[in-house]
mmCIF file of C-alpha atoms in Angstrom:
data_model
loop_
_atom_site.group_PDB
_atom_site.id
_atom_site.type_symbol
_atom_site.label_atom_id
_atom_site.label_comp_id
_atom_site.label_asym_id
_atom_site.label_seq_id
_atom_site.Cartn_x
_atom_site.Cartn_y
_atom_site.Cartn_z
ATOM 1 C CA UNK A 14 -34.289 -10.045 -36.928
ATOM 2 C CA UNK A 15 -31.094 -9.216 -37.946
ATOM 3 C CA UNK A 16 -31.377 -5.722 -38.861
ATOM 4 C CA UNK A 17 -33.213 -5.872 -35.352
ATOM 5 C CA UNK A 18 -30.186 -7.134 -32.906
ATOM 6 C CA UNK A 19 -27.943 -4.412 -35.331
ATOM 7 C CA UNK A 20 -29.864 -1.573 -34.225
ATOM 8 C CA UNK A 21 -29.993 -2.806 -30.906
ATOM 9 C CA UNK A 22 -25.910 -2.788 -30.464
ATOM 10 C CA UNK A 23 -25.620 0.367 -32.155
ATOM 11 C CA UNK A 24 -27.632 2.219 -28.994
ATOM 12 C CA UNK A 25 -25.897 -0.129 -26.863
ATOM 13 C CA UNK A 26 -22.669 0.885 -28.312
ATOM 14 C CA UNK A 27 -23.469 4.462 -27.771
ATOM 15 C CA UNK A 28 -24.319 4.532 -23.556
ATOM 16 C CA UNK A 29 -21.077 3.033 -23.641
ATOM 17 C CA UNK A 30 -18.033 4.851 -21.846
ATOM 18 C CA UNK A 31 -16.022 5.692 -24.385
ATOM 19 C CA UNK A 32 -12.519 6.882 -22.298
ATOM 20 C CA UNK A 33 -10.469 5.554 -21.925
ATOM 21 C CA UNK A 34 -10.193 4.079 -25.010
ATOM 22 C CA UNK A 35 -8.489 0.884 -25.043
ATOM 23 C CA UNK A 36 -5.842 -0.050 -28.298
ATOM 24 C CA UNK A 37 -6.564 -3.222 -30.224
ATOM 25 C CA UNK A 38 -3.458 -4.825 -29.796
ATOM 26 C CA UNK A 39 -0.614 -4.243 -26.374
ATOM 27 C CA UNK A 40 2.169 -1.430 -27.077
ATOM 28 C CA UNK A 41 5.505 -3.131 -27.469
ATOM 29 C CA UNK A 42 7.360 0.233 -29.048
ATOM 30 C CA UNK A 43 10.496 0.142 -26.872
ATOM 31 C CA UNK A 44 10.515 3.285 -24.296
ATOM 32 C CA UNK A 45 11.585 3.562 -20.787
ATOM 33 C CA UNK A 46 8.553 4.192 -19.561
ATOM 34 C CA UNK A 47 5.237 4.456 -20.196
ATOM 35 C CA UNK A 48 3.664 6.892 -17.278
ATOM 36 C CA UNK A 49 3.741 10.592 -18.744
ATOM 37 C CA UNK A 50 6.231 12.619 -18.166
ATOM 38 C CA UNK A 51 5.959 15.988 -16.191
ATOM 39 C CA UNK A 52 6.213 17.546 -19.049
ATOM 40 C CA UNK A 53 4.305 15.767 -21.199
ATOM 41 C CA UNK A 54 1.877 16.902 -18.572
ATOM 42 C CA UNK A 55 2.481 20.679 -19.154
ATOM 43 C CA UNK A 56 -0.824 22.720 -20.786
ATOM 44 C CA UNK A 57 0.422 23.321 -24.396
ATOM 45 C CA UNK A 58 1.578 26.945 -23.488
ATOM 46 C CA UNK A 59 3.301 26.043 -21.096
ATOM 47 C CA UNK A 60 5.170 22.911 -22.522
ATOM 48 C CA UNK A 61 6.582 25.482 -25.168
ATOM 49 C CA UNK A 62 8.028 27.745 -22.847
ATOM 50 C CA UNK A 63 9.876 25.175 -21.408
ATOM 51 C CA UNK A 64 11.334 23.893 -24.605
ATOM 52 C CA UNK A 65 12.224 27.271 -24.834
ATOM 53 C CA UNK A 66 13.918 28.002 -21.905
ATOM 54 C CA UNK A 67 15.694 24.558 -22.634
ATOM 55 C CA UNK A 68 16.747 25.374 -25.831
ATOM 56 C CA UNK A 69 15.037 22.621 -27.357
ATOM 57 C CA UNK A 70 12.828 23.819 -30.365
ATOM 58 C CA UNK A 71 10.037 21.473 -32.394
ATOM 59 C CA UNK A 72 13.445 19.903 -34.449
ATOM 60 C CA UNK A 73 14.595 17.044 -35.623
ATOM 61 C CA UNK A 74 16.455 14.536 -32.757
ATOM 62 C CA UNK A 75 20.068 14.877 -34.089
ATOM 63 C CA UNK A 76 19.269 18.828 -33.506
ATOM 64 C CA UNK A 77 16.951 17.858 -29.868
ATOM 65 C CA UNK A 78 20.157 16.190 -27.870
ATOM 66 C CA UNK A 79 22.658 19.021 -30.071
ATOM 67 C CA UNK A 80 21.266 21.941 -28.677
ATOM 68 C CA UNK A 81 21.078 20.078 -25.007
ATOM 69 C CA UNK A 82 24.442 19.037 -25.837
ATOM 70 C CA UNK A 83 25.908 23.150 -25.983
ATOM 71 C CA UNK A 84 23.304 25.110 -24.340
ATOM 72 C CA UNK A 85 21.455 28.670 -24.863
ATOM 73 C CA UNK A 86 22.967 31.957 -22.655
ATOM 74 C CA UNK A 87 18.628 30.998 -21.866
ATOM 75 C CA UNK A 88 19.260 27.649 -20.302
ATOM 76 C CA UNK A 89 22.389 29.020 -18.456
ATOM 77 C CA UNK A 90 20.182 31.717 -16.920
ATOM 78 C CA UNK A 91 17.117 29.537 -15.868
ATOM 79 C CA UNK A 92 20.030 26.844 -14.762
ATOM 80 C CA UNK A 93 20.830 30.492 -12.255
ATOM 81 C CA UNK A 94 17.378 30.648 -11.357
ATOM 82 C CA UNK A 95 17.176 27.005 -9.706
ATOM 83 C CA UNK A 96 16.205 25.716 -6.108
ATOM 84 C CA UNK A 97 18.825 26.511 -4.378
ATOM 85 C CA UNK A 98 21.581 24.546 -2.306
ATOM 86 C CA UNK A 99 20.310 23.299 1.040
ATOM 87 C CA UNK A 100 22.740 22.925 4.123
ATOM 88 C CA UNK A 101 24.229 20.216 3.287
ATOM 89 C CA UNK A 102 27.194 19.796 0.863
ATOM 90 C CA UNK A 103 27.250 16.253 -0.473
ATOM 91 C CA UNK A 104 23.772 14.931 -2.148
ATOM 92 C CA UNK A 105 26.392 11.733 -2.222
ATOM 93 C CA UNK A 106 29.675 10.057 -0.546
ATOM 94 C CA UNK A 107 32.435 9.380 -2.131
ATOM 95 C CA UNK A 108 34.908 7.311 0.442
ATOM 96 C CA UNK A 109 38.050 9.992 1.483
ATOM 97 C CA UNK A 110 40.584 8.394 4.110
ATOM 98 C CA UNK A 111 38.759 11.075 6.901
ATOM 99 C CA UNK A 112 35.475 9.396 5.597
ATOM 100 C CA UNK A 113 35.075 5.816 4.544
ATOM 101 C CA UNK A 114 33.496 2.635 5.815
ATOM 102 C CA UNK A 115 36.203 0.914 6.906
ATOM 103 C CA UNK A 116 37.623 3.444 10.180
ATOM 104 C CA UNK A 117 35.921 2.072 13.554
ATOM 105 C CA UNK A 118 34.030 3.962 15.208
ATOM 106 C CA UNK A 119 31.839 4.206 17.937
ATOM 107 C CA UNK A 120 29.536 5.533 20.440
ATOM 108 C CA UNK A 121 31.371 6.759 23.625
ATOM 109 C CA UNK A 122 30.843 5.040 26.881
ATOM 110 C CA UNK A 123 28.892 8.458 27.971
ATOM 111 C CA UNK A 124 26.451 8.425 24.492
ATOM 112 C CA UNK A 125 25.887 4.790 24.827
ATOM 113 C CA UNK A 126 23.946 5.111 27.690
ATOM 114 C CA UNK A 127 22.280 7.919 25.968
ATOM 115 C CA UNK A 128 21.427 5.258 23.109
ATOM 116 C CA UNK A 129 20.099 2.640 25.253
ATOM 117 C CA UNK A 130 17.789 5.198 27.154
ATOM 118 C CA UNK A 131 16.346 6.101 23.664
ATOM 119 C CA UNK A 132 15.231 2.539 21.824
ATOM 120 C CA UNK A 133 13.957 2.090 25.335
ATOM 121 C CA UNK A 134 11.141 4.254 24.205
ATOM 122 C CA UNK A 135 10.524 2.151 21.342
ATOM 123 C CA UNK A 136 9.599 -2.150 21.427
ATOM 124 C CA UNK A 137 12.201 -3.882 20.387
ATOM 125 C CA UNK A 138 11.131 -5.123 17.063
ATOM 126 C CA UNK A 139 10.977 -1.216 16.837
ATOM 127 C CA UNK A 140 14.590 0.288 17.518
ATOM 128 C CA UNK A 141 15.170 1.494 13.849
ATOM 129 C CA UNK A 142 11.980 4.410 14.981
ATOM 130 C CA UNK A 143 15.275 5.424 17.467
ATOM 131 C CA UNK A 144 17.604 6.222 14.161
ATOM 132 C CA UNK A 145 16.949 9.836 14.142
ATOM 133 C CA UNK A 146 17.588 10.630 17.189
ATOM 134 C CA UNK A 147 21.014 8.050 17.125
ATOM 135 C CA UNK A 148 21.508 10.273 14.164
ATOM 136 C CA UNK A 149 21.467 13.620 16.035
ATOM 137 C CA UNK A 150 23.450 11.503 18.504
ATOM 138 C CA UNK A 151 26.339 10.463 16.750
ATOM 139 C CA UNK A 152 26.532 14.575 15.464
ATOM 140 C CA UNK A 153 27.261 15.737 18.336
ATOM 141 C CA UNK A 154 30.237 13.420 19.015
ATOM 142 C CA UNK A 155 31.560 13.970 15.638
ATOM 143 C CA UNK A 156 31.873 16.931 15.775
ATOM 144 C CA UNK A 157 29.264 18.066 13.901
ATOM 145 C CA UNK A 158 28.821 16.208 10.986
ATOM 146 C CA UNK A 159 28.027 12.690 10.088
ATOM 147 C CA UNK A 160 30.784 9.748 8.880
ATOM 148 C CA UNK A 161 28.766 6.964 7.290
ATOM 149 C CA UNK A 162 31.050 4.838 9.994
ATOM 150 C CA UNK A 163 28.303 5.854 12.400
ATOM 151 C CA UNK A 164 25.614 5.281 9.296
ATOM 152 C CA UNK A 165 26.893 1.637 9.831
ATOM 153 C CA UNK A 166 27.721 1.750 13.632
ATOM 154 C CA UNK A 167 23.978 2.356 14.127
ATOM 155 C CA UNK A 168 22.355 0.461 11.634
ATOM 156 C CA UNK A 169 24.332 -2.806 13.297
ATOM 157 C CA UNK A 170 22.893 -1.176 16.550
ATOM 158 C CA UNK A 171 19.231 -1.389 15.455
ATOM 159 C CA UNK A 172 19.617 -4.133 13.559
ATOM 160 C CA UNK A 173 18.368 -3.039 9.877
ATOM 161 C CA UNK A 174 20.447 -2.741 6.674
ATOM 162 C CA UNK A 175 22.881 0.001 6.257
ATOM 163 C CA UNK A 176 20.692 1.583 3.580
ATOM 164 C CA UNK A 177 17.704 2.568 5.904
ATOM 165 C CA UNK A 178 20.196 4.619 8.381
ATOM 166 C CA UNK A 179 21.680 6.143 4.850
ATOM 167 C CA UNK A 180 18.148 6.680 3.351
ATOM 168 C CA UNK A 181 17.403 8.658 6.739
ATOM 169 C CA UNK A 182 20.900 10.687 6.880
ATOM 170 C CA UNK A 183 21.233 12.079 2.865
ATOM 171 C CA UNK A 184 16.516 12.415 3.193
ATOM 172 C CA UNK A 185 16.457 16.038 6.641
ATOM 173 C CA UNK A 186 19.087 18.576 5.997
ATOM 174 C CA UNK A 187 19.918 18.718 9.161
ATOM 175 C CA UNK A 188 22.183 15.749 8.720
ATOM 176 C CA UNK A 189 25.888 17.043 7.841
ATOM 177 C CA UNK A 190 27.722 14.423 6.366
ATOM 178 C CA UNK A 191 30.837 16.452 5.425
ATOM 179 C CA UNK A 192 32.754 18.428 8.135
ATOM 180 C CA UNK A 193 31.471 21.674 9.541
ATOM 181 C CA UNK A 194 33.146 24.001 11.982
ATOM 182 C CA UNK A 195 32.790 24.140 15.772
ATOM 183 C CA UNK A 196 30.066 26.861 15.443
ATOM 184 C CA UNK A 197 28.117 25.944 12.501
ATOM 185 C CA UNK A 198 25.582 28.888 11.289
ATOM 186 C CA UNK A 199 22.388 27.652 9.309
ATOM 187 C CA UNK A 200 20.584 31.003 7.887
ATOM 188 C CA UNK A 201 17.636 31.248 7.108
ATOM 189 C CA UNK A 202 16.152 30.636 3.345
ATOM 190 C CA UNK A 203 12.820 30.741 3.518
ATOM 191 C CA UNK A 204 10.523 33.642 2.070
ATOM 192 C CA UNK A 205 10.104 35.837 5.399
ATOM 193 C CA UNK A 206 13.295 35.464 5.586
ATOM 194 C CA UNK A 207 14.702 36.751 2.502
ATOM 195 C CA UNK A 208 12.028 39.979 1.913
ATOM 196 C CA UNK A 209 13.967 40.294 5.347
ATOM 197 C CA UNK A 210 17.111 40.824 4.083
ATOM 198 C CA UNK A 211 18.104 37.529 5.351
ATOM 199 C CA UNK A 212 20.492 37.268 1.310
ATOM 200 C CA UNK A 213 22.306 40.460 2.969
ATOM 201 C CA UNK A 214 23.264 38.180 6.061
ATOM 202 C CA UNK A 215 24.353 35.434 4.700
ATOM 203 C CA UNK A 216 26.792 37.720 2.269
ATOM 204 C CA UNK A 217 28.433 39.641 5.560
ATOM 205 C CA UNK A 218 28.918 35.881 7.750
ATOM 206 C CA UNK A 219 30.913 34.483 3.883
ATOM 207 C CA UNK A 220 32.400 37.897 3.832
ATOM 208 C CA UNK A 221 33.652 38.264 6.942
ATOM 209 C CA UNK A 222 34.465 34.739 7.775
ATOM 210 C CA UNK A 223 36.152 34.478 4.328
ATOM 211 C CA UNK A 224 34.655 31.289 2.954
ATOM 212 C CA UNK A 225 31.970 30.522 0.497
ATOM 213 C CA UNK A 226 28.893 28.768 1.795
ATOM 214 C CA UNK A 227 29.597 25.189 3.287
ATOM 215 C CA UNK A 228 33.484 25.906 3.984
ATOM 216 C CA UNK A 229 34.975 25.055 6.819
ATOM 217 C CA UNK A 230 37.303 28.247 9.044
ATOM 218 C CA UNK A 231 41.866 27.351 7.975
ATOM 219 C CA UNK A 232 40.923 27.924 12.082
ATOM 220 C CA UNK A 233 37.996 24.785 11.989
ATOM 221 C CA UNK A 234 35.925 27.743 14.057
ATOM 222 C CA UNK A 235 33.119 28.673 11.913
ATOM 223 C CA UNK A 236 31.201 27.581 8.510
ATOM 224 C CA UNK A 237 27.958 29.224 7.161
ATOM 225 C CA UNK A 238 25.565 26.730 6.061
ATOM 226 C CA UNK A 239 21.646 27.536 5.028
ATOM 227 C CA UNK A 240 18.056 26.003 6.533
ATOM 228 C CA UNK A 241 14.713 26.275 5.671
ATOM 229 C CA UNK A 242 11.960 27.722 7.867
ATOM 230 C CA UNK A 243 12.661 27.945 11.616
ATOM 231 C CA UNK A 244 9.280 29.135 12.532
ATOM 232 C CA UNK A 245 10.364 33.027 13.311
ATOM 233 C CA UNK A 246 8.815 34.206 10.434
ATOM 234 C CA UNK A 247 7.692 37.311 13.265
ATOM 235 C CA UNK A 248 11.676 38.170 14.257
ATOM 236 C CA UNK A 249 13.108 37.470 11.364
ATOM 237 C CA UNK A 250 14.868 37.201 9.581
ATOM 238 C CA UNK A 251 16.954 35.185 11.504
ATOM 239 C CA UNK A 252 19.967 32.796 12.469
ATOM 240 C CA UNK A 253 20.678 29.589 14.130
ATOM 241 C CA UNK A 254 23.993 28.691 15.396
ATOM 242 C CA UNK A 255 24.627 24.500 16.169
ATOM 243 C CA UNK A 256 27.626 24.700 18.865
ATOM 244 C CA UNK A 257 29.904 21.774 18.217
ATOM 245 C CA UNK A 258 32.918 22.642 20.287
ATOM 246 C CA UNK A 259 31.847 21.347 23.428
ATOM 247 C CA UNK A 260 31.248 17.500 21.582
ATOM 248 C CA UNK A 261 27.994 16.215 22.639
ATOM 249 C CA UNK A 262 27.959 16.517 26.114
ATOM 250 C CA UNK A 263 28.035 21.034 25.428
ATOM 251 C CA UNK A 264 26.294 20.745 22.700
ATOM 252 C CA UNK A 265 23.348 24.161 21.711
ATOM 253 C CA UNK A 266 21.192 24.957 18.979
ATOM 254 C CA UNK A 267 20.918 27.877 19.828
ATOM 255 C CA UNK A 268 17.988 30.984 17.278
ATOM 256 C CA UNK A 269 18.972 34.631 17.258
ATOM 257 C CA UNK A 270 16.619 36.548 15.539
ATOM 258 C CA UNK A 271 15.863 40.385 14.336
ATOM 259 C CA UNK A 272 19.223 40.287 12.477
ATOM 260 C CA UNK A 273 21.010 42.637 10.606
ATOM 261 C CA UNK A 274 24.162 42.291 8.653
ATOM 262 C CA UNK A 275 26.488 44.547 11.543
ATOM 263 C CA UNK A 276 24.134 42.534 14.424
ATOM 264 C CA UNK A 277 26.010 39.111 13.032
ATOM 265 C CA UNK A 278 29.474 40.024 12.452
ATOM 266 C CA UNK A 279 29.517 40.797 16.382
ATOM 267 C CA UNK A 280 27.327 37.422 16.717
ATOM 268 C CA UNK A 281 30.419 35.576 15.245
ATOM 269 C CA UNK A 282 33.360 37.416 17.140
ATOM 270 C CA UNK A 283 31.774 37.019 21.010
ATOM 271 C CA UNK A 284 31.382 33.611 19.696
ATOM 272 C CA UNK A 285 35.542 34.163 18.423
ATOM 273 C CA UNK A 286 35.939 34.951 21.599
ATOM 274 C CA UNK A 287 34.600 32.477 23.757
ATOM 275 C CA UNK A 288 31.571 34.439 25.282
ATOM 276 C CA UNK A 289 27.678 33.379 24.493
ATOM 277 C CA UNK A 290 25.546 35.915 23.064
ATOM 278 C CA UNK A 291 22.845 36.677 24.514
ATOM 279 C CA UNK A 292 19.707 34.604 23.416
ATOM 280 C CA UNK A 293 17.098 37.327 22.442
ATOM 281 C CA UNK A 294 16.074 39.117 19.417
ATOM 282 C CA UNK A 295 18.177 41.783 20.182
ATOM 283 C CA UNK A 296 22.078 41.695 21.403
#
């Protein structure tokens, strides 16, 4: 009888699912996370290639740590091929005399009317839905960038913790958290524009203005940033010009398409003279 029961148990066990295998005892090994990292989820060949690129061979822990601290030339090459910078110059905040939470900041009387109009579109318990248009309005008022004091003012208006506004402002690259020029030139850096010469467009702008990306010219007129796809792939390469020279009342955001290095320099010089370049695919 016992043999029969044992046999039945064996047959039943063969039909039990064998995945996932459960460990008889809890794993108490201290570690940062029990979840697999992206590196361990790669196929073996890709994992080996990644380790070689990072200069981490299958050796002892001290040797691997030493290699991390002193990366090989391949590591520098891999770092140079990393993702591009976006138009926002900083991905963190450092208090400065011109940008700190103790600075007084509030919307102008005219813009406060716009704020009330924005909030009128949402129920009273969903005022935080107006954070994005209010950040855009604050950026226009403040000459093209949003200081942390403006974010705090918006948080107070919509009745949320300031971190909720910080999260939105740091997520979208269209919100600048450092000073930009009165004319902020945004070069499209997505694939169609790159194939059509957007890098040459950017190089022509930087060389002509004598600045690096996200730097402001000495006269405060121009800065050059990068933007992701702006939906004009058919007329690539293109740039967008955010005009903050007249504040929020005269703010404009125009596209210029089918550009060449010489044409983009012409646009800069027309803006410098106070002229408005024709908004079309041709000058």
